[in-house]
Amino acid sequence: MRKKVGLIGYPVSHSMSPQMQNGAFEKAGLSYVYDKYEVHPDQLAEAVRDMSEKGFAGWNVTIPHKQAIMPYLDEIAEDALKIGAVNTVVNENGKLTGYNTDGAGFLKGLMRHVSFPMEEAKVLIIGAGGASRAISYAMSKEGPKTIAITNRTMEKAQDIFSECLRDQDQVISLHEAEERLTEFNIVINTTSIGMKEDRLPLRVNHLKAGTVVSDIIYNPFKTALLKESEKRGAIIDNGVAMLVFQGALSFEKWTGVAPDASLMEKIVIEELGGSYVNR
Ligand code: ATR
């Protein structure tokens, strides 16, 4: 019988993970099936128990359960504890362990574009929500020279700084980030600005050519930030990479083998095809 894995969230209808994961299982010759399950917040405890009893090998967790699931797990890996969210559960004979592959997945995608040593990296992270927390934690582990974090609501950036960043890192205002943009060689947008409207999270007049600019948004394929940055000679990447590599790392935790990430990327891009916002 095929081993079960899947995604729980509310809603989950939009998710491309089933196509991406099932394509990768097939390519690897592994007998797993990935489905999505809409779980109302009131039914989370029951769903976890049910999936564990049914012998799921594990599953992904998305909004709004990433924090709420933590009390129902037997063990939580250090990265997920620091980030304060679980996106991947592994079930070993009824023992449930929570991980977070969002930050490490993002980093894996980003590193494909970074051609200088990380000790020379000066990173700007825009935004201070859940995605920023995962990325900030994973980035600080990579050992860049400095990380600056900026956000509309400064207190939230301050919290991430205290909990996930290092002494040499700093919290700066959006205005300061715009003025000092030329100092950074990696710029990451973790806000939702650019998803619904053709707007930049900050002005990029001072962006240096050759800077790696990454946006976690994947629809539109090229946000206003990526378009403007590209015009200034930046190396750009969108959120497809984070989606693919967080999934690839979950796949590895469930199966013990690495999937074909290029195939997963191809599947996501094909799936997005029809629904792209084209500005
Ligand atoms: P996620 O879990 O995807 O990171 P989130 O936790 O809701 O989502 O975080 C959204 C981020 O986008 C935050 O940094 C938020 O800024 P605030 O902390 O100031 O709310 C940012 N964001 C969303 N809409 C914004 C807007 N219109 N202007 C500025 N920042 C915005």
PDB file of C-alpha atoms and ligand atoms in Angstrom:
ATOM      1  CA  MET A   1       0.000   0.000   0.000  1.00  0.00           C
ATOM      2  CA  ARG A   2       1.152   3.494  -0.782  1.00  0.00           C
ATOM      3  CA  LYS A   3       2.381   5.532   2.172  1.00  0.00           C
ATOM      4  CA  LYS A   4       0.301   8.602   2.896  1.00  0.00           C
ATOM      5  CA  VAL A   5       1.575  12.178   3.284  1.00  0.00           C
ATOM      6  CA  GLY A   6      -0.247  15.450   2.759  1.00  0.00           C
ATOM      7  CA  LEU A   7      -1.016  19.013   3.691  1.00  0.00           C
ATOM      8  CA  ILE A   8      -3.333  20.327   6.381  1.00  0.00           C
ATOM      9  CA  GLY A   9      -4.495  23.934   6.399  1.00  0.00           C
ATOM     10  CA  TYR A  10      -7.561  26.124   6.138  1.00  0.00           C
ATOM     11  CA  PRO A  11      -8.006  26.753   3.249  1.00  0.00           C
ATOM     12  CA  VAL A  12      -5.790  24.440   1.154  1.00  0.00           C
ATOM     13  CA  SER A  13      -7.580  24.426  -2.188  1.00  0.00           C
ATOM     14  CA  HIS A  14      -4.995  26.688  -3.876  1.00  0.00           C
ATOM     15  CA  SER A  15      -1.996  24.531  -2.934  1.00  0.00           C
ATOM     16  CA  MET A  16       0.225  23.122  -5.660  1.00  0.00           C
ATOM     17  CA  SER A  17       2.044  20.804  -3.241  1.00  0.00           C
ATOM     18  CA  PRO A  18       0.131  17.645  -4.291  1.00  0.00           C
ATOM     19  CA  GLN A  19       1.193  17.971  -7.932  1.00  0.00           C
ATOM     20  CA  MET A  20       4.739  18.961  -6.963  1.00  0.00           C
ATOM     21  CA  GLN A  21       5.225  16.175  -4.385  1.00  0.00           C
ATOM     22  CA  ASN A  22       3.435  13.420  -6.298  1.00  0.00           C
ATOM     23  CA  GLY A  23       5.502  14.219  -9.409  1.00  0.00           C
ATOM     24  CA  ALA A  24       8.670  13.923  -7.331  1.00  0.00           C
ATOM     25  CA  PHE A  25       7.569  10.654  -5.661  1.00  0.00           C
ATOM     26  CA  GLU A  26       6.852   9.146  -9.037  1.00  0.00           C
ATOM     27  CA  LYS A  27      10.201  10.290 -10.440  1.00  0.00           C
ATOM     28  CA  ALA A  28      12.018   8.798  -7.435  1.00  0.00           C
ATOM     29  CA  GLY A  29      10.084   5.529  -7.782  1.00  0.00           C
ATOM     30  CA  LEU A  30       8.689   5.889  -4.254  1.00  0.00           C
ATOM     31  CA  SER A  31       5.260   4.594  -3.347  1.00  0.00           C
ATOM     32  CA  TYR A  32       3.806   7.635  -1.561  1.00  0.00           C
ATOM     33  CA  VAL A  33       0.673   9.674  -2.174  1.00  0.00           C
ATOM     34  CA  TYR A  34       0.278  13.344  -1.168  1.00  0.00           C
ATOM     35  CA  ASP A  35      -3.197  14.810  -0.672  1.00  0.00           C
ATOM     36  CA  LYS A  36      -4.510  18.060   0.745  1.00  0.00           C
ATOM     37  CA  TYR A  37      -6.868  18.095   3.715  1.00  0.00           C
ATOM     38  CA  GLU A  38      -8.923  21.082   4.752  1.00  0.00           C
ATOM     39  CA  VAL A  39      -8.911  21.094   8.548  1.00  0.00           C
ATOM     40  CA  HIS A  40     -10.951  23.671  10.460  1.00  0.00           C
ATOM     41  CA  PRO A  41      -9.106  25.094  13.508  1.00  0.00           C
ATOM     42  CA  ASP A  42     -11.655  23.417  15.807  1.00  0.00           C
ATOM     43  CA  GLN A  43     -10.773  20.030  14.331  1.00  0.00           C
ATOM     44  CA  LEU A  44      -6.997  20.242  14.495  1.00  0.00           C
ATOM     45  CA  ALA A  45      -6.462  17.956  17.513  1.00  0.00           C
ATOM     46  CA  GLU A  46      -8.734  15.322  16.020  1.00  0.00           C
ATOM     47  CA  ALA A  47      -7.055  15.553  12.610  1.00  0.00           C
ATOM     48  CA  VAL A  48      -3.571  15.076  14.118  1.00  0.00           C
ATOM     49  CA  ARG A  49      -4.715  12.036  16.077  1.00  0.00           C
ATOM     50  CA  ASP A  50      -6.458  10.606  13.049  1.00  0.00           C
ATOM     51  CA  MET A  51      -3.483  11.025  10.696  1.00  0.00           C
ATOM     52  CA  SER A  52      -1.129   9.545  13.248  1.00  0.00           C
ATOM     53  CA  GLU A  53      -3.367   6.526  13.784  1.00  0.00           C
ATOM     54  CA  LYS A  54      -3.847   6.016  10.072  1.00  0.00           C
ATOM     55  CA  GLY A  55      -0.083   5.696   9.735  1.00  0.00           C
ATOM     56  CA  PHE A  56       0.665   8.824   7.679  1.00  0.00           C
ATOM     57  CA  ALA A  57       4.448   9.015   7.161  1.00  0.00           C
ATOM     58  CA  GLY A  58       4.121  12.725   7.848  1.00  0.00           C
ATOM     59  CA  TRP A  59       2.526  15.874   6.537  1.00  0.00           C
ATOM     60  CA  ASN A  60       2.922  19.561   5.821  1.00  0.00           C
ATOM     61  CA  VAL A  61       1.198  22.213   7.879  1.00  0.00           C
ATOM     62  CA  THR A  62       0.076  25.577   6.607  1.00  0.00           C
ATOM     63  CA  ILE A  63      -1.950  28.578   7.739  1.00  0.00           C
ATOM     64  CA  PRO A  64      -3.584  28.740  10.304  1.00  0.00           C
ATOM     65  CA  HIS A  65      -2.109  25.665  12.019  1.00  0.00           C
ATOM     66  CA  LYS A  66       1.653  26.296  11.977  1.00  0.00           C
ATOM     67  CA  GLN A  67       1.757  27.403  15.624  1.00  0.00           C
ATOM     68  CA  ALA A  68      -1.405  25.716  16.848  1.00  0.00           C
ATOM     69  CA  ILE A  69      -0.131  22.217  16.010  1.00  0.00           C
ATOM     70  CA  MET A  70       2.899  22.476  18.297  1.00  0.00           C
ATOM     71  CA  PRO A  71       1.217  21.260  21.534  1.00  0.00           C
ATOM     72  CA  TYR A  72       0.051  18.076  19.779  1.00  0.00           C
ATOM     73  CA  LEU A  73       3.544  16.951  18.769  1.00  0.00           C
ATOM     74  CA  ASP A  74       5.902  14.763  20.794  1.00  0.00           C
ATOM     75  CA  GLU A  75       9.060  16.590  19.803  1.00  0.00           C
ATOM     76  CA  ILE A  76       9.910  19.865  18.072  1.00  0.00           C
ATOM     77  CA  ALA A  77      13.206  20.425  16.284  1.00  0.00           C
ATOM     78  CA  GLU A  78      15.327  23.394  17.340  1.00  0.00           C
ATOM     79  CA  ASP A  79      14.746  25.379  14.136  1.00  0.00           C
ATOM     80  CA  ALA A  80      10.960  25.084  14.465  1.00  0.00           C
ATOM     81  CA  LEU A  81      11.156  26.057  18.140  1.00  0.00           C
ATOM     82  CA  LYS A  82      13.212  29.168  17.354  1.00  0.00           C
ATOM     83  CA  ILE A  83      10.996  30.113  14.430  1.00  0.00           C
ATOM     84  CA  GLY A  84       7.920  29.352  16.520  1.00  0.00           C
ATOM     85  CA  ALA A  85       6.186  27.479  13.709  1.00  0.00           C
ATOM     86  CA  VAL A  86       6.041  23.970  12.270  1.00  0.00           C
ATOM     87  CA  ASN A  87       5.472  23.329   8.570  1.00  0.00           C
ATOM     88  CA  THR A  88       6.513  19.659   8.462  1.00  0.00           C
ATOM     89  CA  VAL A  89       5.586  16.722  10.702  1.00  0.00           C
ATOM     90  CA  VAL A  90       7.286  13.330  10.617  1.00  0.00           C
ATOM     91  CA  ASN A  91       5.471  10.318  12.075  1.00  0.00           C
ATOM     92  CA  GLU A  92       7.742   7.507  13.279  1.00  0.00           C
ATOM     93  CA  ASN A  93       5.521   4.739  14.622  1.00  0.00           C
ATOM     94  CA  GLY A  94       3.219   7.223  16.304  1.00  0.00           C
ATOM     95  CA  LYS A  95       5.955   9.566  17.529  1.00  0.00           C
ATOM     96  CA  LEU A  96       5.339  12.968  15.932  1.00  0.00           C
ATOM     97  CA  THR A  97       8.223  15.382  15.356  1.00  0.00           C
ATOM     98  CA  GLY A  98       7.756  18.942  14.071  1.00  0.00           C
ATOM     99  CA  TYR A  99      10.228  20.710  11.799  1.00  0.00           C
ATOM    100  CA  ASN A 100      10.348  23.971   9.902  1.00  0.00           C
ATOM    101  CA  THR A 101      11.729  23.734   6.367  1.00  0.00           C
ATOM    102  CA  ASP A 102      10.550  27.198   5.231  1.00  0.00           C
ATOM    103  CA  GLY A 103      13.686  29.096   6.188  1.00  0.00           C
ATOM    104  CA  ALA A 104      16.187  26.439   5.126  1.00  0.00           C
ATOM    105  CA  GLY A 105      14.209  25.911   1.898  1.00  0.00           C
ATOM    106  CA  PHE A 106      14.314  29.620   1.119  1.00  0.00           C
ATOM    107  CA  LEU A 107      18.064  29.676   1.745  1.00  0.00           C
ATOM    108  CA  LYS A 108      18.642  26.701  -0.529  1.00  0.00           C
ATOM    109  CA  GLY A 109      16.880  28.504  -3.371  1.00  0.00           C
ATOM    110  CA  LEU A 110      18.666  31.783  -2.683  1.00  0.00           C
ATOM    111  CA  MET A 111      22.127  30.230  -2.559  1.00  0.00           C
ATOM    112  CA  ARG A 112      21.824  29.224  -6.203  1.00  0.00           C
ATOM    113  CA  HIS A 113      22.290  32.907  -7.023  1.00  0.00           C
ATOM    114  CA  VAL A 114      24.947  33.885  -4.497  1.00  0.00           C
ATOM    115  CA  SER A 115      28.417  33.729  -6.014  1.00  0.00           C
ATOM    116  CA  PHE A 116      30.358  35.376  -3.164  1.00  0.00           C
ATOM    117  CA  PRO A 117      31.332  33.930   0.233  1.00  0.00           C
ATOM    118  CA  MET A 118      28.625  34.336   2.873  1.00  0.00           C
ATOM    119  CA  GLU A 119      31.126  36.137   5.169  1.00  0.00           C
ATOM    120  CA  GLU A 120      30.881  38.970   2.643  1.00  0.00           C
ATOM    121  CA  ALA A 121      27.090  38.969   2.540  1.00  0.00           C
ATOM    122  CA  LYS A 122      25.270  42.063   3.774  1.00  0.00           C
ATOM    123  CA  VAL A 123      21.636  41.137   3.915  1.00  0.00           C
ATOM    124  CA  LEU A 124      18.516  43.285   4.096  1.00  0.00           C
ATOM    125  CA  ILE A 125      15.285  41.531   5.111  1.00  0.00           C
ATOM    126  CA  ILE A 126      12.089  43.495   4.513  1.00  0.00           C
ATOM    127  CA  GLY A 127       9.096  42.456   6.615  1.00  0.00           C
ATOM    128  CA  ALA A 128       8.630  40.885  10.032  1.00  0.00           C
ATOM    129  CA  GLY A 129       5.825  38.318   9.761  1.00  0.00           C
ATOM    130  CA  GLY A 130       5.998  34.545   9.926  1.00  0.00           C
ATOM    131  CA  ALA A 131       7.951  34.129   6.697  1.00  0.00           C
ATOM    132  CA  SER A 132      10.487  36.741   7.776  1.00  0.00           C
ATOM    133  CA  ARG A 133      11.021  34.952  11.083  1.00  0.00           C
ATOM    134  CA  ALA A 134      11.810  31.657   9.319  1.00  0.00           C
ATOM    135  CA  ILE A 135      14.109  33.340   6.804  1.00  0.00           C
ATOM    136  CA  SER A 136      15.849  35.510   9.429  1.00  0.00           C
ATOM    137  CA  TYR A 137      16.619  32.466  11.564  1.00  0.00           C
ATOM    138  CA  ALA A 138      17.906  30.402   8.640  1.00  0.00           C
ATOM    139  CA  MET A 139      19.924  33.341   7.296  1.00  0.00           C
ATOM    140  CA  SER A 140      21.617  34.028  10.637  1.00  0.00           C
ATOM    141  CA  LYS A 141      22.747  30.361  10.633  1.00  0.00           C
ATOM    142  CA  GLU A 142      24.487  30.907   7.261  1.00  0.00           C
ATOM    143  CA  GLY A 143      26.850  33.375   8.900  1.00  0.00           C
ATOM    144  CA  PRO A 144      26.564  36.483   6.708  1.00  0.00           C
ATOM    145  CA  LYS A 145      28.569  39.540   7.691  1.00  0.00           C
ATOM    146  CA  THR A 146      25.440  41.449   8.729  1.00  0.00           C
ATOM    147  CA  ILE A 147      21.684  41.240   8.537  1.00  0.00           C
ATOM    148  CA  ALA A 148      19.487  44.324   8.734  1.00  0.00           C
ATOM    149  CA  ILE A 149      15.770  43.852   9.212  1.00  0.00           C
ATOM    150  CA  THR A 150      13.175  46.508   8.419  1.00  0.00           C
ATOM    151  CA  ASN A 151       9.398  46.612   8.644  1.00  0.00           C
ATOM    152  CA  ARG A 152       6.437  49.000   8.671  1.00  0.00           C
ATOM    153  CA  THR A 153       5.821  47.999  12.298  1.00  0.00           C
ATOM    154  CA  MET A 154       9.228  48.364  13.931  1.00  0.00           C
ATOM    155  CA  GLU A 155       8.327  46.445  17.123  1.00  0.00           C
ATOM    156  CA  LYS A 156       7.806  43.271  15.112  1.00  0.00           C
ATOM    157  CA  ALA A 157      11.249  43.640  13.507  1.00  0.00           C
ATOM    158  CA  GLN A 158      12.698  44.235  16.976  1.00  0.00           C
ATOM    159  CA  ASP A 159      11.133  40.973  18.217  1.00  0.00           C
ATOM    160  CA  ILE A 160      12.672  38.965  15.364  1.00  0.00           C
ATOM    161  CA  PHE A 161      16.014  40.642  16.009  1.00  0.00           C
ATOM    162  CA  SER A 162      15.912  39.662  19.693  1.00  0.00           C
ATOM    163  CA  GLU A 163      14.800  36.090  19.059  1.00  0.00           C
ATOM    164  CA  CYS A 164      16.453  35.055  15.785  1.00  0.00           C
ATOM    165  CA  LEU A 165      19.300  37.423  14.883  1.00  0.00           C
ATOM    166  CA  ARG A 166      22.804  38.095  16.238  1.00  0.00           C
ATOM    167  CA  ASP A 167      24.495  41.004  18.030  1.00  0.00           C
ATOM    168  CA  GLN A 168      26.106  42.330  14.861  1.00  0.00           C
ATOM    169  CA  ASP A 169      22.716  42.502  13.114  1.00  0.00           C
ATOM    170  CA  GLN A 170      20.372  45.474  13.336  1.00  0.00           C
ATOM    171  CA  VAL A 171      16.851  46.808  13.038  1.00  0.00           C
ATOM    172  CA  ILE A 172      16.517  49.795  10.722  1.00  0.00           C
ATOM    173  CA  SER A 173      13.607  51.934   9.523  1.00  0.00           C
ATOM    174  CA  LEU A 174      12.247  51.601   5.981  1.00  0.00           C
ATOM    175  CA  HIS A 175      13.590  55.080   5.264  1.00  0.00           C
ATOM    176  CA  GLU A 176      17.065  54.148   6.463  1.00  0.00           C
ATOM    177  CA  ALA A 177      16.932  50.937   4.408  1.00  0.00           C
ATOM    178  CA  GLU A 178      16.131  52.967   1.280  1.00  0.00           C
ATOM    179  CA  GLU A 179      18.954  55.414   1.963  1.00  0.00           C
ATOM    180  CA  ARG A 180      21.512  52.660   2.696  1.00  0.00           C
ATOM    181  CA  LEU A 181      20.361  50.230   0.002  1.00  0.00           C
ATOM    182  CA  THR A 182      23.668  50.409  -1.839  1.00  0.00           C
ATOM    183  CA  GLU A 183      25.408  48.737   1.140  1.00  0.00           C
ATOM    184  CA  PHE A 184      23.517  45.461   0.707  1.00  0.00           C
ATOM    185  CA  ASN A 185      24.372  42.629  -1.663  1.00  0.00           C
ATOM    186  CA  ILE A 186      21.335  40.501  -0.769  1.00  0.00           C
ATOM    187  CA  VAL A 187      17.824  42.009  -0.432  1.00  0.00           C
ATOM    188  CA  ILE A 188      14.832  39.849   0.516  1.00  0.00           C
ATOM    189  CA  ASN A 189      11.184  40.884   0.456  1.00  0.00           C
ATOM    190  CA  THR A 190       9.090  38.820   2.862  1.00  0.00           C
ATOM    191  CA  THR A 191       6.065  41.153   2.889  1.00  0.00           C
ATOM    192  CA  SER A 192       2.933  40.662   0.830  1.00  0.00           C
ATOM    193  CA  ILE A 193       3.443  44.015  -0.909  1.00  0.00           C
ATOM    194  CA  GLY A 194       3.477  43.349  -4.651  1.00  0.00           C
ATOM    195  CA  MET A 195       1.064  40.421  -4.518  1.00  0.00           C
ATOM    196  CA  LYS A 196      -2.177  42.285  -5.001  1.00  0.00           C
ATOM    197  CA  GLU A 197      -0.876  45.637  -6.161  1.00  0.00           C
ATOM    198  CA  ASP A 198       1.933  46.809  -8.415  1.00  0.00           C
ATOM    199  CA  ARG A 199       3.841  48.452  -5.584  1.00  0.00           C
ATOM    200  CA  LEU A 200       7.340  48.295  -4.106  1.00  0.00           C
ATOM    201  CA  PRO A 201       7.980  47.518  -0.416  1.00  0.00           C
ATOM    202  CA  LEU A 202      10.626  50.262  -0.545  1.00  0.00           C
ATOM    203  CA  ARG A 203      12.249  52.616  -3.072  1.00  0.00           C
ATOM    204  CA  VAL A 204      15.160  51.000  -4.894  1.00  0.00           C
ATOM    205  CA  ASN A 205      16.920  54.093  -6.291  1.00  0.00           C
ATOM    206  CA  HIS A 206      20.084  53.205  -4.389  1.00  0.00           C
ATOM    207  CA  LEU A 207      20.188  49.529  -5.344  1.00  0.00           C
ATOM    208  CA  LYS A 208      23.622  48.382  -6.541  1.00  0.00           C
ATOM    209  CA  ALA A 209      23.977  46.345  -9.773  1.00  0.00           C
ATOM    210  CA  GLY A 210      24.779  42.702  -9.043  1.00  0.00           C
ATOM    211  CA  THR A 211      22.743  42.649  -5.809  1.00  0.00           C
ATOM    212  CA  VAL A 212      20.726  39.461  -5.339  1.00  0.00           C
ATOM    213  CA  VAL A 213      17.084  40.503  -4.884  1.00  0.00           C
ATOM    214  CA  SER A 214      14.649  37.808  -3.824  1.00  0.00           C
ATOM    215  CA  ASP A 215      10.900  38.094  -3.354  1.00  0.00           C
ATOM    216  CA  ILE A 216       8.917  35.348  -1.624  1.00  0.00           C
ATOM    217  CA  ILE A 217       5.914  36.193  -3.831  1.00  0.00           C
ATOM    218  CA  TYR A 218       5.498  33.930  -6.866  1.00  0.00           C
ATOM    219  CA  ASN A 219       2.261  35.278  -8.301  1.00  0.00           C
ATOM    220  CA  PRO A 220       2.823  37.621 -10.072  1.00  0.00           C
ATOM    221  CA  PHE A 221       5.940  35.902 -11.335  1.00  0.00           C
ATOM    222  CA  LYS A 222       7.800  39.214 -11.348  1.00  0.00           C
ATOM    223  CA  THR A 223       6.670  41.690  -8.705  1.00  0.00           C
ATOM    224  CA  ALA A 224       7.249  45.435  -9.089  1.00  0.00           C
ATOM    225  CA  LEU A 225      10.278  44.993  -6.809  1.00  0.00           C
ATOM    226  CA  LEU A 226      11.811  42.351  -9.047  1.00  0.00           C
ATOM    227  CA  LYS A 227      11.104  44.348 -12.218  1.00  0.00           C
ATOM    228  CA  GLU A 228      12.611  47.567 -10.855  1.00  0.00           C
ATOM    229  CA  SER A 229      15.591  45.685  -9.401  1.00  0.00           C
ATOM    230  CA  GLU A 230      16.225  43.892 -12.676  1.00  0.00           C
ATOM    231  CA  LYS A 231      16.296  47.249 -14.483  1.00  0.00           C
ATOM    232  CA  ARG A 232      19.071  48.275 -12.077  1.00  0.00           C
ATOM    233  CA  GLY A 233      21.149  45.203 -12.891  1.00  0.00           C
ATOM    234  CA  ALA A 234      20.179  43.020  -9.928  1.00  0.00           C
ATOM    235  CA  ILE A 235      20.089  39.218  -9.992  1.00  0.00           C
ATOM    236  CA  ILE A 236      16.449  38.442  -9.254  1.00  0.00           C
ATOM    237  CA  ASP A 237      14.514  35.428  -7.987  1.00  0.00           C
ATOM    238  CA  ASN A 238      10.875  34.929  -7.058  1.00  0.00           C
ATOM    239  CA  GLY A 239       9.039  32.809  -4.484  1.00  0.00           C
ATOM    240  CA  VAL A 240       8.827  29.651  -6.583  1.00  0.00           C
ATOM    241  CA  ALA A 241      12.207  28.630  -5.173  1.00  0.00           C
ATOM    242  CA  MET A 242      11.033  28.817  -1.550  1.00  0.00           C
ATOM    243  CA  LEU A 243       7.919  26.808  -2.348  1.00  0.00           C
ATOM    244  CA  VAL A 244       9.952  24.157  -4.150  1.00  0.00           C
ATOM    245  CA  PHE A 245      12.809  23.827  -1.681  1.00  0.00           C
ATOM    246  CA  GLN A 246      10.704  23.827   1.500  1.00  0.00           C
ATOM    247  CA  GLY A 247       8.811  20.978  -0.162  1.00  0.00           C
ATOM    248  CA  ALA A 248      12.017  19.234  -1.219  1.00  0.00           C
ATOM    249  CA  LEU A 249      13.295  19.321   2.371  1.00  0.00           C
ATOM    250  CA  SER A 250       9.977  17.927   3.679  1.00  0.00           C
ATOM    251  CA  PHE A 251      10.192  15.144   1.056  1.00  0.00           C
ATOM    252  CA  GLU A 252      13.660  14.297   2.357  1.00  0.00           C
ATOM    253  CA  LYS A 253      12.463  14.132   5.960  1.00  0.00           C
ATOM    254  CA  TRP A 254       9.677  11.701   5.062  1.00  0.00           C
ATOM    255  CA  THR A 255      11.585   9.458   2.669  1.00  0.00           C
ATOM    256  CA  GLY A 256      15.260   9.822   3.536  1.00  0.00           C
ATOM    257  CA  VAL A 257      16.127  10.677  -0.069  1.00  0.00           C
ATOM    258  CA  ALA A 258      16.449  13.972  -1.933  1.00  0.00           C
ATOM    259  CA  PRO A 259      13.843  14.595  -4.642  1.00  0.00           C
ATOM    260  CA  ASP A 260      14.416  16.006  -8.112  1.00  0.00           C
ATOM    261  CA  ALA A 261      13.971  19.681  -7.216  1.00  0.00           C
ATOM    262  CA  SER A 262      14.225  20.829 -10.858  1.00  0.00           C
ATOM    263  CA  LEU A 263      11.256  18.643 -11.718  1.00  0.00           C
ATOM    264  CA  MET A 264       9.332  20.075  -8.754  1.00  0.00           C
ATOM    265  CA  GLU A 265      10.137  23.586  -9.959  1.00  0.00           C
ATOM    266  CA  LYS A 266       8.984  22.727 -13.469  1.00  0.00           C
ATOM    267  CA  ILE A 267       5.693  21.333 -12.150  1.00  0.00           C
ATOM    268  CA  VAL A 268       5.006  24.469 -10.071  1.00  0.00           C
ATOM    269  CA  ILE A 269       5.731  26.759 -13.004  1.00  0.00           C
ATOM    270  CA  GLU A 270       3.432  24.706 -15.230  1.00  0.00           C
ATOM    271  CA  GLU A 271       0.691  24.727 -12.589  1.00  0.00           C
ATOM    272  CA  LEU A 272       1.005  28.487 -12.198  1.00  0.00           C
ATOM    273  CA  GLY A 273       0.821  28.971 -15.950  1.00  0.00           C
ATOM    274  CA  GLY A 274      -2.847  29.709 -16.326  1.00  0.00           C
ATOM    275  CA  SER A 275      -3.263  31.660 -13.119  1.00  0.00           C
ATOM    276  CA  TYR A 276      -0.381  34.097 -13.477  1.00  0.00           C
ATOM    277  CA  VAL A 277      -1.081  37.703 -12.761  1.00  0.00           C
ATOM    278  CA  ASN A 278       0.608  39.465 -15.648  1.00  0.00           C
ATOM    279  CA  ARG A 279       1.260  43.128 -15.098  1.00  0.00           C
TER     280      ARG A 279
HETATM  281  P1  ATR B   1       3.617  35.967   6.511  1.00  0.00           P
HETATM  282  O1  ATR B   1       3.278  34.897   7.493  1.00  0.00           O
HETATM  283  O2  ATR B   1       3.375  35.587   5.079  1.00  0.00           O
HETATM  284  O3  ATR B   1       4.975  36.518   6.713  1.00  0.00           O
HETATM  285  P2  ATR B   1       2.343  38.108   7.963  1.00  0.00           P
HETATM  286  O4  ATR B   1       2.790  37.460   9.221  1.00  0.00           O
HETATM  287  O5  ATR B   1       0.947  38.598   7.887  1.00  0.00           O
HETATM  288  O6  ATR B   1       2.535  37.127   6.737  1.00  0.00           O
HETATM  289  O7  ATR B   1       3.367  39.302   7.636  1.00  0.00           O
HETATM  290  C1  ATR B   1       3.144  40.180   6.622  1.00  0.00           C
HETATM  291  C2  ATR B   1       4.310  41.150   6.470  1.00  0.00           C
HETATM  292  O8  ATR B   1       3.966  42.024   5.382  1.00  0.00           O
HETATM  293  C3  ATR B   1       4.558  42.044   7.659  1.00  0.00           C
HETATM  294  O9  ATR B   1       5.903  42.438   7.672  1.00  0.00           O
HETATM  295  C4  ATR B   1       3.663  43.251   7.342  1.00  0.00           C
HETATM  296  O10 ATR B   1       4.042  44.461   7.947  1.00  0.00           O
HETATM  297  P3  ATR B   1       3.494  44.821   9.444  1.00  0.00           P
HETATM  298  O11 ATR B   1       4.257  43.940  10.362  1.00  0.00           O
HETATM  299  O12 ATR B   1       3.822  46.252   9.608  1.00  0.00           O
HETATM  300  O13 ATR B   1       2.029  44.537   9.422  1.00  0.00           O
HETATM  301  C5  ATR B   1       3.903  43.370   5.853  1.00  0.00           C
HETATM  302  N1  ATR B   1       2.814  44.074   5.158  1.00  0.00           N
HETATM  303  C6  ATR B   1       1.669  43.557   4.703  1.00  0.00           C
HETATM  304  N2  ATR B   1       0.915  44.503   4.089  1.00  0.00           N
HETATM  305  C7  ATR B   1       1.619  45.665   4.174  1.00  0.00           C
HETATM  306  C8  ATR B   1       1.394  47.006   3.722  1.00  0.00           C
HETATM  307  N3  ATR B   1       0.298  47.340   3.066  1.00  0.00           N
HETATM  308  N4  ATR B   1       2.355  47.919   3.977  1.00  0.00           N
HETATM  309  C9  ATR B   1       3.483  47.594   4.635  1.00  0.00           C
HETATM  310  N5  ATR B   1       3.748  46.340   5.092  1.00  0.00           N
HETATM  311  C10 ATR B   1       2.840  45.390   4.865  1.00  0.00           C
END
